[in-house]
Short mmCIF file of N, CA and C and ligand atoms in Angstrom, two decimals:
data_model
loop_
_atom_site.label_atom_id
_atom_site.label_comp_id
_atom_site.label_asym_id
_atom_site.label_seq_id
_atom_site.Cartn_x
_atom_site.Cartn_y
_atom_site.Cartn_z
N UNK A 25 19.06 11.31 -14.59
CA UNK A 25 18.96 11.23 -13.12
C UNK A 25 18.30 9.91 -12.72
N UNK A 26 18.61 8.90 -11.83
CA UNK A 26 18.26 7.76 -11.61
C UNK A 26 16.56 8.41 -10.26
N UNK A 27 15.36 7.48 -11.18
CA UNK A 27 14.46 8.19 -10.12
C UNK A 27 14.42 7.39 -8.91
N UNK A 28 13.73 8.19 -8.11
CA UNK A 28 13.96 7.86 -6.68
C UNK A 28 12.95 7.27 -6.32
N UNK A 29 12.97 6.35 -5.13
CA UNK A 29 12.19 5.36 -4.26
C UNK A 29 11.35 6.25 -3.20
N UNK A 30 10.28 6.82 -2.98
CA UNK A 30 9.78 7.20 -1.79
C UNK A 30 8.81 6.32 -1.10
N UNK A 31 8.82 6.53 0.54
CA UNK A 31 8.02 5.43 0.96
C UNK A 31 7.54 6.39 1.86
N UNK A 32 5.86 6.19 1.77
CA UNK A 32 5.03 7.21 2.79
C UNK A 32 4.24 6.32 3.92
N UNK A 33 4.48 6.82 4.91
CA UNK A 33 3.55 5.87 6.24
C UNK A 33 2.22 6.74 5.79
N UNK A 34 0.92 6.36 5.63
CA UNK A 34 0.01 6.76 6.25
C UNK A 34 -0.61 7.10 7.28
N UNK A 35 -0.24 7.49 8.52
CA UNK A 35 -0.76 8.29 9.59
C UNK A 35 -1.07 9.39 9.86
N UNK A 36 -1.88 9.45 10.89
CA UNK A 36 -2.37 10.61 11.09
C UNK A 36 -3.84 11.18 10.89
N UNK A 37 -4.54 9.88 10.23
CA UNK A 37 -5.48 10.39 9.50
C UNK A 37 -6.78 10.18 10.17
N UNK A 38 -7.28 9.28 11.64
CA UNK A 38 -7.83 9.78 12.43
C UNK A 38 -7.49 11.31 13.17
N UNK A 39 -6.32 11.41 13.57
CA UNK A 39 -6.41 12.74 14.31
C UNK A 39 -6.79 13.92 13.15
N UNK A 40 -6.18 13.65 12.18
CA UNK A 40 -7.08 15.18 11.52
C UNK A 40 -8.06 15.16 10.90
N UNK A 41 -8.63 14.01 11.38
CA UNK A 41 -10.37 14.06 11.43
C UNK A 41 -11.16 14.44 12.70
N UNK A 42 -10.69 14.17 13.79
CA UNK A 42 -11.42 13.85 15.15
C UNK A 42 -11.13 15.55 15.45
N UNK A 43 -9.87 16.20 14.93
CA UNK A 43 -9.52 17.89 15.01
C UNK A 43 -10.17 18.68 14.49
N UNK A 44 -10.89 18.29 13.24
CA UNK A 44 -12.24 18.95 12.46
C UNK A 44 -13.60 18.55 12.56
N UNK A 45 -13.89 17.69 14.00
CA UNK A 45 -14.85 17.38 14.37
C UNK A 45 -15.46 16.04 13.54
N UNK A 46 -14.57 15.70 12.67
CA UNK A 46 -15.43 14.14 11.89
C UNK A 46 -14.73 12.98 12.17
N UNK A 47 -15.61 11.57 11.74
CA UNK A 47 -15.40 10.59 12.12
C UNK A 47 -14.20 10.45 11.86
N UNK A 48 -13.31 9.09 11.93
CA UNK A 48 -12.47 8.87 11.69
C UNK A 48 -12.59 8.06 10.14
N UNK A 49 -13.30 7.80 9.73
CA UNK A 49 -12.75 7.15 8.12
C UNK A 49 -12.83 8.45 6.99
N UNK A 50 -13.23 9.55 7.68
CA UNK A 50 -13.50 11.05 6.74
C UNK A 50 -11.90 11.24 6.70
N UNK A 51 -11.09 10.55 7.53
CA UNK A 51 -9.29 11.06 7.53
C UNK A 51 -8.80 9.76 7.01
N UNK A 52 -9.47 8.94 6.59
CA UNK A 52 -8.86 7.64 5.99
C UNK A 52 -9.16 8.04 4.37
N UNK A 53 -10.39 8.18 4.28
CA UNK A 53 -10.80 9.00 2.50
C UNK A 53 -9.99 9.95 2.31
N UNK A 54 -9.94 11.20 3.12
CA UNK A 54 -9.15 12.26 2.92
C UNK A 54 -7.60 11.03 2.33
N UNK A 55 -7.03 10.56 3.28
CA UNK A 55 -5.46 10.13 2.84
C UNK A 55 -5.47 9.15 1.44
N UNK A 56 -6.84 8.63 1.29
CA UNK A 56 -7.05 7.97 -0.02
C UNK A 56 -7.06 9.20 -1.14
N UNK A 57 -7.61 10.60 -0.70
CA UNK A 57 -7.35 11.49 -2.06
C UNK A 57 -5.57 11.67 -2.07
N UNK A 58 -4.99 12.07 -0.50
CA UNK A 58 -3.59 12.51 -0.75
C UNK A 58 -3.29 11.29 -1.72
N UNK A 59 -3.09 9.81 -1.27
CA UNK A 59 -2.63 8.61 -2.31
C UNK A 59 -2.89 9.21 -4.26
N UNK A 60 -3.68 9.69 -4.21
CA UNK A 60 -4.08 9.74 -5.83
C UNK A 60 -3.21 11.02 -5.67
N UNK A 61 -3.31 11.95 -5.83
CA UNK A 61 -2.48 13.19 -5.31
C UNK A 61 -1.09 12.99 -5.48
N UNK A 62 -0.92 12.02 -4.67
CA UNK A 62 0.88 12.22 -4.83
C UNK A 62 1.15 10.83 -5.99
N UNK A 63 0.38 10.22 -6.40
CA UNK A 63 1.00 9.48 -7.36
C UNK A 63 0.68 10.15 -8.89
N UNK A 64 -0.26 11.10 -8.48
CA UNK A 64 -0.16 12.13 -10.29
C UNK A 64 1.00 13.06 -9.79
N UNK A 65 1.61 13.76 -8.63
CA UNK A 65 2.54 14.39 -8.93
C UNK A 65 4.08 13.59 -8.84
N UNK A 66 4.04 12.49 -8.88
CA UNK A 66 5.29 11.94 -8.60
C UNK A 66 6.43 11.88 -9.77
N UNK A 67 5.55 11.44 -11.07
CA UNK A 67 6.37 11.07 -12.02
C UNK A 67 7.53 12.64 -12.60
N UNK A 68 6.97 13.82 -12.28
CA UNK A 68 7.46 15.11 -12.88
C UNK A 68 8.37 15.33 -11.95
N UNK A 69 8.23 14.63 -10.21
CA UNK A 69 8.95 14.87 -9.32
C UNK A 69 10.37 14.45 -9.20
N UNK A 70 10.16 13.24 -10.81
CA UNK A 70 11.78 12.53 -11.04
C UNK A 70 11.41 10.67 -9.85
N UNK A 71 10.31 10.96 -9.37
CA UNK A 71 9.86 9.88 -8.43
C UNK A 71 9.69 8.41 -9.49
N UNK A 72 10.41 7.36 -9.21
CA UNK A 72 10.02 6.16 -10.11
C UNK A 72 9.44 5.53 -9.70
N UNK A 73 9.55 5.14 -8.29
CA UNK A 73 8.72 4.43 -6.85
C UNK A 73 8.22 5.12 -5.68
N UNK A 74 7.05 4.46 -5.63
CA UNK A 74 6.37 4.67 -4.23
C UNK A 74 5.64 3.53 -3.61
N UNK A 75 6.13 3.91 -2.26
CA UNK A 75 5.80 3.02 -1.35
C UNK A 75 4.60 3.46 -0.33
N UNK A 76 3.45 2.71 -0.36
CA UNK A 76 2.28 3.79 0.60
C UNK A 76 2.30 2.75 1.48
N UNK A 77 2.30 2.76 2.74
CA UNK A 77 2.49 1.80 3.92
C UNK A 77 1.27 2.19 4.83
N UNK A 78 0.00 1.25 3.87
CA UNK A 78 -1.27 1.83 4.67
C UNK A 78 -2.61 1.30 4.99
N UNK A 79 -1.70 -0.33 5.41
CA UNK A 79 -2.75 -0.75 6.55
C UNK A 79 -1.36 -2.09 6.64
N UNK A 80 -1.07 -1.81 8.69
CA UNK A 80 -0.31 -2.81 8.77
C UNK A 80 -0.86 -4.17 9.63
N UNK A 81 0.01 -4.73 9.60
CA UNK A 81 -0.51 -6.29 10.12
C UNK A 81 -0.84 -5.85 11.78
N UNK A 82 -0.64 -5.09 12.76
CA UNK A 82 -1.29 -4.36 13.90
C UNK A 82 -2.02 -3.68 13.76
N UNK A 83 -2.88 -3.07 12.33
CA UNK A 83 -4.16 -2.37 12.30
C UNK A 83 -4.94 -3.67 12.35
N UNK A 84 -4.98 -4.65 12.68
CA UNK A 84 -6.44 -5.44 12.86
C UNK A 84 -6.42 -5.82 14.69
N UNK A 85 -5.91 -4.61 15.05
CA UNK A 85 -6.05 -4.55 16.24
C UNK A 85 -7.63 -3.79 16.52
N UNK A 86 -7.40 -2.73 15.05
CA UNK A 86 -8.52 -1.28 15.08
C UNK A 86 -10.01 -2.27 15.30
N UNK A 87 -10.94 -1.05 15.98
CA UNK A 87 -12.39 -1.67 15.79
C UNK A 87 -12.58 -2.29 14.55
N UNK A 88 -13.52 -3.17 14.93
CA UNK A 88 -14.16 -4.06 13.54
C UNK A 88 -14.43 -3.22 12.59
N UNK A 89 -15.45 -2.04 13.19
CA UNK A 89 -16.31 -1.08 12.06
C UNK A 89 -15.05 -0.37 11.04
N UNK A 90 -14.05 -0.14 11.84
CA UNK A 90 -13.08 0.90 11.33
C UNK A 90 -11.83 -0.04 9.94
N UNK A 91 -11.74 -1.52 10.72
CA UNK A 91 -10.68 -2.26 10.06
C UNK A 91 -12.22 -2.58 8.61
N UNK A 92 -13.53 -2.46 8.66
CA UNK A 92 -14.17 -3.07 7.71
C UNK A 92 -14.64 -1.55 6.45
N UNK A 93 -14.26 -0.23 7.02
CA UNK A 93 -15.05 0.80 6.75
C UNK A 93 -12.73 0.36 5.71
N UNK A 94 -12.51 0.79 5.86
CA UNK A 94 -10.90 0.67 5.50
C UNK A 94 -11.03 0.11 4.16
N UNK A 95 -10.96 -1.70 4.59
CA UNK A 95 -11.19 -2.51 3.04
C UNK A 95 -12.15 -2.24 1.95
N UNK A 96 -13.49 -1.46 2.32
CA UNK A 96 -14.48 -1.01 1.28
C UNK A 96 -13.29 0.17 0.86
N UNK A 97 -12.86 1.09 1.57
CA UNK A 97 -12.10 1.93 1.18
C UNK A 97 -11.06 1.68 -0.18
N UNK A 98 -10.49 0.65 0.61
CA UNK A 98 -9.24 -0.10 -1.09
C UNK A 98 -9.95 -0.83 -1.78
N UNK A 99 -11.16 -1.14 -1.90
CA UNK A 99 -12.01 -2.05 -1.92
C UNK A 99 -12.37 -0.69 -3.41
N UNK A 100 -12.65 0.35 -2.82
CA UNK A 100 -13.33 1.76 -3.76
C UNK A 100 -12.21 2.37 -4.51
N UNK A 101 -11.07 2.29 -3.66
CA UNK A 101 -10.24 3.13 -4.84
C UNK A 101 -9.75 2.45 -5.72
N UNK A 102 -9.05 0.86 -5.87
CA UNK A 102 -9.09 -0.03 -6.93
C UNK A 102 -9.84 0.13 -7.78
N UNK A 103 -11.45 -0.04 -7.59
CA UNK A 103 -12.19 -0.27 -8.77
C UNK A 103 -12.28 1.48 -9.39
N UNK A 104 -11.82 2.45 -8.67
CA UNK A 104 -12.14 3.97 -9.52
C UNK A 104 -11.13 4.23 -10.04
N UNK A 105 -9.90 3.53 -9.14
CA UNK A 105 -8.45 4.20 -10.08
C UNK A 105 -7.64 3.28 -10.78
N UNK A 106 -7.96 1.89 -10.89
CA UNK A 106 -7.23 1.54 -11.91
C UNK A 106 -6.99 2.09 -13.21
N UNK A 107 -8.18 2.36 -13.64
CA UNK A 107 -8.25 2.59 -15.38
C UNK A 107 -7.40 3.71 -16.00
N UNK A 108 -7.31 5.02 -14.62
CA UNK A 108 -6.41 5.86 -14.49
C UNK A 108 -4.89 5.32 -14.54
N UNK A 109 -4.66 4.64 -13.80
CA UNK A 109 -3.52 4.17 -13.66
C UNK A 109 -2.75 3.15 -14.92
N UNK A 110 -3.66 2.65 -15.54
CA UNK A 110 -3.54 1.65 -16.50
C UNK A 110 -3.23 3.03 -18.00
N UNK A 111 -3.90 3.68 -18.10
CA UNK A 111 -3.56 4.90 -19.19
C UNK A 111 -2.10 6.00 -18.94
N UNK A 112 -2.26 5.93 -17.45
CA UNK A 112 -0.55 6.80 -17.33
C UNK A 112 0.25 6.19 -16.90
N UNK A 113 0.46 4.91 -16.91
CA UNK A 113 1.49 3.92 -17.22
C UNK A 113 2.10 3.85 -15.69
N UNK A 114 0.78 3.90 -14.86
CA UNK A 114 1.17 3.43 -13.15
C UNK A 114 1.48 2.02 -13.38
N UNK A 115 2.71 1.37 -12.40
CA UNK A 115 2.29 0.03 -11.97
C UNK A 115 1.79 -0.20 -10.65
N UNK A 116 0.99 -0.82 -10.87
CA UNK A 116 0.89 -1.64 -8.99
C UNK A 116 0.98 -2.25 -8.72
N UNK A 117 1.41 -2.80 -7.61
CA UNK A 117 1.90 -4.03 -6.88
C UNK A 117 1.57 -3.83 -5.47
N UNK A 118 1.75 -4.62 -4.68
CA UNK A 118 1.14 -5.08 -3.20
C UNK A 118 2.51 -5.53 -2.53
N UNK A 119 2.68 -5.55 -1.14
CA UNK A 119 3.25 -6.05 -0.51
C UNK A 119 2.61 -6.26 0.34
N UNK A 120 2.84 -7.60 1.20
CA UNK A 120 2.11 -8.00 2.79
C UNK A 120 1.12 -9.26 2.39
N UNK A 121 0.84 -9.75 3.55
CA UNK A 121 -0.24 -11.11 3.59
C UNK A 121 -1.45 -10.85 3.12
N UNK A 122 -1.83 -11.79 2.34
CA UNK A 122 -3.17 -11.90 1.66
C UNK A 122 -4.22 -12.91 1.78
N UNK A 123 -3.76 -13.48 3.01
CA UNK A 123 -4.76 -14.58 3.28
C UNK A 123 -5.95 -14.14 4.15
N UNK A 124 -5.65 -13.03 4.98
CA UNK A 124 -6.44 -12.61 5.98
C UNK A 124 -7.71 -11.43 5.57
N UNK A 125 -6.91 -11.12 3.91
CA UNK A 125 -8.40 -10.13 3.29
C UNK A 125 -9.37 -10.61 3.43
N UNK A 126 -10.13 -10.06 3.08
CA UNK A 126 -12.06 -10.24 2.26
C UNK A 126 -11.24 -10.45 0.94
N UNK A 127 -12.53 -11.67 0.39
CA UNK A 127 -11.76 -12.36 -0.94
C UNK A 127 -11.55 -11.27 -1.83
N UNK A 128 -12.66 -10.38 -1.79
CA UNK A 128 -13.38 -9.39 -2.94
C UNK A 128 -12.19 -8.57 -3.02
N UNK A 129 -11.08 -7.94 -1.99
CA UNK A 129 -10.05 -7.39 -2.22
C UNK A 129 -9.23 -7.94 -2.70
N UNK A 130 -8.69 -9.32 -2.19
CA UNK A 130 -7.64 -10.10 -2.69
C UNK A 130 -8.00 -10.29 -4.33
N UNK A 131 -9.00 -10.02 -4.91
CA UNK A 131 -9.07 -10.36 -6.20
C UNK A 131 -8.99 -8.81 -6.86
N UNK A 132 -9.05 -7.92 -6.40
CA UNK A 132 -8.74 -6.80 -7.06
C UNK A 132 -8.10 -6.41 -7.02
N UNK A 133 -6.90 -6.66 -5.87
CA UNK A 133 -5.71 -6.48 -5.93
C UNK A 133 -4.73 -7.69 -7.14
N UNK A 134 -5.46 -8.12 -7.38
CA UNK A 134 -4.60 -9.45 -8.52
C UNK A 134 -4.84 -8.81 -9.60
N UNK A 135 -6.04 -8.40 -9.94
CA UNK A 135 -6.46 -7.83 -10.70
C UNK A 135 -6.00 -6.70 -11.48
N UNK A 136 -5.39 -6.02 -10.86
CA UNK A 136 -5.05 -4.41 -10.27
C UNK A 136 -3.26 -4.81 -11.00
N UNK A 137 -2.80 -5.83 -10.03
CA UNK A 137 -1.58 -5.87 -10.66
C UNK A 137 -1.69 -6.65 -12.06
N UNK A 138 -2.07 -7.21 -12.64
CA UNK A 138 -2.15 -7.66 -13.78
C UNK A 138 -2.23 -7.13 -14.59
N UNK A 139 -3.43 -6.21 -14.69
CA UNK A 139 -3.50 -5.43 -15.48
C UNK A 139 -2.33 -3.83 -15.84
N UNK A 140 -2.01 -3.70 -14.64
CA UNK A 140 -0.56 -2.54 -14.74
C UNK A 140 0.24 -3.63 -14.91
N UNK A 141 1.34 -4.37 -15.10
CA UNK A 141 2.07 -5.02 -14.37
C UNK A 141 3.02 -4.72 -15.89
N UNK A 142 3.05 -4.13 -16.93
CA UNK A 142 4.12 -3.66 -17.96
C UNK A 142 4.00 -2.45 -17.71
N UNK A 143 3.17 -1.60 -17.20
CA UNK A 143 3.87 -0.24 -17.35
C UNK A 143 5.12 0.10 -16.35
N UNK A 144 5.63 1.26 -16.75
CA UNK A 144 6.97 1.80 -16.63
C UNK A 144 7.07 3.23 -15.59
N UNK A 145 6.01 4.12 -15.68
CA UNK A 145 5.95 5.54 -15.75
C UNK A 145 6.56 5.36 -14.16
N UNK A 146 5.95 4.86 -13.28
CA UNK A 146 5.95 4.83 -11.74
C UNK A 146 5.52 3.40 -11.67
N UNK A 147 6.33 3.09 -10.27
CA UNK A 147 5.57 1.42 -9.14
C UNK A 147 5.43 2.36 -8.20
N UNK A 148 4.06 2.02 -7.94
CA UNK A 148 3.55 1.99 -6.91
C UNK A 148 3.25 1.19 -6.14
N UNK A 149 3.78 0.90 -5.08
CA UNK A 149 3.63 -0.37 -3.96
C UNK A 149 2.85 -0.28 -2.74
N UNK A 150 1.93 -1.14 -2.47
CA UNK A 150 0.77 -0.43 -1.57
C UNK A 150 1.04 -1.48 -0.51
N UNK A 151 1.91 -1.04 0.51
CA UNK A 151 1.71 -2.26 1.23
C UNK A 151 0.47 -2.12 2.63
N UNK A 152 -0.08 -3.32 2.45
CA UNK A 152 -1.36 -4.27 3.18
C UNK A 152 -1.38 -5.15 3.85
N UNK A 153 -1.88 -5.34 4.88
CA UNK A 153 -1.22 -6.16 5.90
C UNK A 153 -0.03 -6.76 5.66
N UNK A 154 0.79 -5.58 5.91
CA UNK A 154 2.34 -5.90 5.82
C UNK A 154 2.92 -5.69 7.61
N UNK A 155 4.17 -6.26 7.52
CA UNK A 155 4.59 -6.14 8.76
C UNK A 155 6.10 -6.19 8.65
N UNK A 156 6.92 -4.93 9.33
CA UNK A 156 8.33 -5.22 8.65
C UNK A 156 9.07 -6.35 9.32
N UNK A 157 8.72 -6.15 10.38
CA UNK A 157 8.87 -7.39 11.42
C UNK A 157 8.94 -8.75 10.93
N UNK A 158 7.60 -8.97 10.41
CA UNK A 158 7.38 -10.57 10.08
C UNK A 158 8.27 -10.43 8.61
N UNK A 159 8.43 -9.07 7.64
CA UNK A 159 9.74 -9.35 6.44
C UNK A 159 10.80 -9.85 7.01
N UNK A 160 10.87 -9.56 8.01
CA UNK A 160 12.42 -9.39 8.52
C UNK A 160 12.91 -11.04 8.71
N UNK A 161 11.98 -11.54 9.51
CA UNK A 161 11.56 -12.96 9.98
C UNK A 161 11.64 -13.72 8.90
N UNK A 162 11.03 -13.16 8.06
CA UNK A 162 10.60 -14.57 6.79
C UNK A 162 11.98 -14.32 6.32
N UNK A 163 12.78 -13.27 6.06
CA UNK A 163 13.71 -13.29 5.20
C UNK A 163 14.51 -13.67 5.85
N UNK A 164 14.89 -13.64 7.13
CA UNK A 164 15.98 -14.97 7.94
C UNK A 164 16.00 -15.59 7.70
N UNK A 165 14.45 -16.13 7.25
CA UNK A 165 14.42 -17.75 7.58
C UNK A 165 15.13 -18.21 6.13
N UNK A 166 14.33 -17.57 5.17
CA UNK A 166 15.01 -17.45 3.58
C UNK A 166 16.65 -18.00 3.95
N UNK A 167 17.10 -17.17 4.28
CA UNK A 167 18.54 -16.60 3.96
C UNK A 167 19.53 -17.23 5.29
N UNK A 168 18.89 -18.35 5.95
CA UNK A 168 19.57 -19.30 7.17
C UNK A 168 20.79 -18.62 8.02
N UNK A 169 21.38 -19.53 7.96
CA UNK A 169 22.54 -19.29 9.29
C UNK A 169 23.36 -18.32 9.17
N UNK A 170 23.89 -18.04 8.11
CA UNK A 170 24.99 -17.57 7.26
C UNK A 170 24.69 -16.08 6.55
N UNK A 171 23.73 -15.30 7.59
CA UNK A 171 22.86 -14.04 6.98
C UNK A 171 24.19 -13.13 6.64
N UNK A 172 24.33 -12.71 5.83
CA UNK A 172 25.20 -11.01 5.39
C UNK A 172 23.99 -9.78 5.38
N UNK A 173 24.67 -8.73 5.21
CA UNK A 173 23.56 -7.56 5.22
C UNK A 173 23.17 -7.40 3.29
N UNK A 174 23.64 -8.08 2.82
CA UNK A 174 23.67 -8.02 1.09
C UNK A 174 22.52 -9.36 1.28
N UNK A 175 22.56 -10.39 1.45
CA UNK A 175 21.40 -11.50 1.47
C UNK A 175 20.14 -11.45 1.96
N UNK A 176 20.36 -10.62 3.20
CA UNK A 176 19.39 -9.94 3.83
C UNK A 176 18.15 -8.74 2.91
N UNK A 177 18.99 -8.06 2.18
CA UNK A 177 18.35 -6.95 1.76
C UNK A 177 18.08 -7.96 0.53
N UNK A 178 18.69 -8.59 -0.02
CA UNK A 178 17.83 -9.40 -1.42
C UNK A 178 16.73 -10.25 -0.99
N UNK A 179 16.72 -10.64 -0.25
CA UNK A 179 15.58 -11.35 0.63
C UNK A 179 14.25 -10.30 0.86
N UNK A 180 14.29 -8.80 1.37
CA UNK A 180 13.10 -8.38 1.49
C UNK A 180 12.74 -7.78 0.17
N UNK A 181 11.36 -7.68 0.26
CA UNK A 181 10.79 -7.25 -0.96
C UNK A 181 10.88 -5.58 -1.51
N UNK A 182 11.66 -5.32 -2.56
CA UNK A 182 12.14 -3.87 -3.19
C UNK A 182 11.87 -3.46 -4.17
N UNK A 183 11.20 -2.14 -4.64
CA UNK A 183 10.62 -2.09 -5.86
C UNK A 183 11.78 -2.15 -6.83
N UNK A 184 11.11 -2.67 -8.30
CA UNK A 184 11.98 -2.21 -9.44
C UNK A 184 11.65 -0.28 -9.48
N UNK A 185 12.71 0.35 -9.79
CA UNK A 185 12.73 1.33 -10.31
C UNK A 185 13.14 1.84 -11.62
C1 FPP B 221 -3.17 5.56 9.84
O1 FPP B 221 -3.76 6.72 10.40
C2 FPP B 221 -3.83 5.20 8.59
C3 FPP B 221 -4.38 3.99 8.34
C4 FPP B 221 -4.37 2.86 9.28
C5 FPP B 221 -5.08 3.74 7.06
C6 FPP B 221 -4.46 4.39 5.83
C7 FPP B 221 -5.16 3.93 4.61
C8 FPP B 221 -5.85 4.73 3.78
C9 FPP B 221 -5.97 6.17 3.89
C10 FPP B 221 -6.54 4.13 2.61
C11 FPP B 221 -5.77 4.44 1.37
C12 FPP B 221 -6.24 3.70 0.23
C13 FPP B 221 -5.51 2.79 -0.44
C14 FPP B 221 -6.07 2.15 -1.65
C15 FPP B 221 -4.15 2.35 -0.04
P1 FPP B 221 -4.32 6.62 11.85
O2 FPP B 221 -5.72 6.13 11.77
O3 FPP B 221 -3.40 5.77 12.68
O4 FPP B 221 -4.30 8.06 12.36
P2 FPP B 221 -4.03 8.49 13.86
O5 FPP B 221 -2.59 8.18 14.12
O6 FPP B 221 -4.32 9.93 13.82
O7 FPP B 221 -4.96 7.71 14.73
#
């Protein structure tokens, strides 16, 4: 069976915090356990890829406290779940701009992929200040006058599966 590509938005995860009376990064942790969660049940699921789409280039709209409480967040699950990931043969990879992190992420995310970057079991793709918009844009620009819908799609970024 050829495994399959899933791609999850992360939302939602202030409101079903603010609905059980807690802050809002108690529903950003909470969606950091679902993330671990669904990437141990993916591989049995026949799943080869995943896509977690969960912080976009319009979340640095969010309060300061909230866009800074976030990056400690990927900031925490990098350094707890690589080693996991590196033993059950996760890969990771990133999609989205990396100039606008805190350095301390941008290096653990290099980090992060380096160290997975031969395993097989699952890709996992975390995209971070990503924007499909600005893919869309850059890959025009890539792919000039003469766009097809086949040049187009080789132009944006797609996991191996
Ligand atoms: C959207 O919910 C969610 C986010 C902007 C953040 C999602 C990111 C995480 C849970 C961190 C996961 C960790 C890693 C390493 C990727 P929302 O705040 O828009 O919810 P709302 O729509 O209820 O307001």
């Amino acid at each position: 069976m050829k495994a399959l590509h899933v791609a999850i938005i992360m939302d939602g995860n202030g409101r079903w915090a603010t609905g059980r009376g807690l802050p809002r990064v108690a529903g950003h942790r909470s969606g950091a356990d679902a993330l671990r969660r669904t990437i141990e049940a993916a591989p049995s699921a026949g799943v080869g890829a995943l896509t977690f789409y969960a912080f976009s280039s319009d979340n640095w709209k969010r309060p300061v406290e909230e866009v800074g409480a976030l990056m400690r967040l990927f900031e925490q699950y990098l350094v707890n779940e690589v080693d996991e990931c590196v033993r059950k043969g996760v890969r990771i990879s990133f999609i989205g701009r990396r100039d606008r992190l805190p350095a301390s992420v941008v290096r653990l995310m290099a980090l992060s992929e380096a160290r997975t970057r031969h395993n097989t079991t699952l890709h996992v793709r975390i995209a971070i200040d990503y924007s499909s918009r600005d893919a869309l844009v850059e890959a025009a620009r890539q792919v000039g006058p003469h766009a097809t819908r086949e040049a187009i799609a080789a132009a944006l970024p797609a996991p191996d599966v």
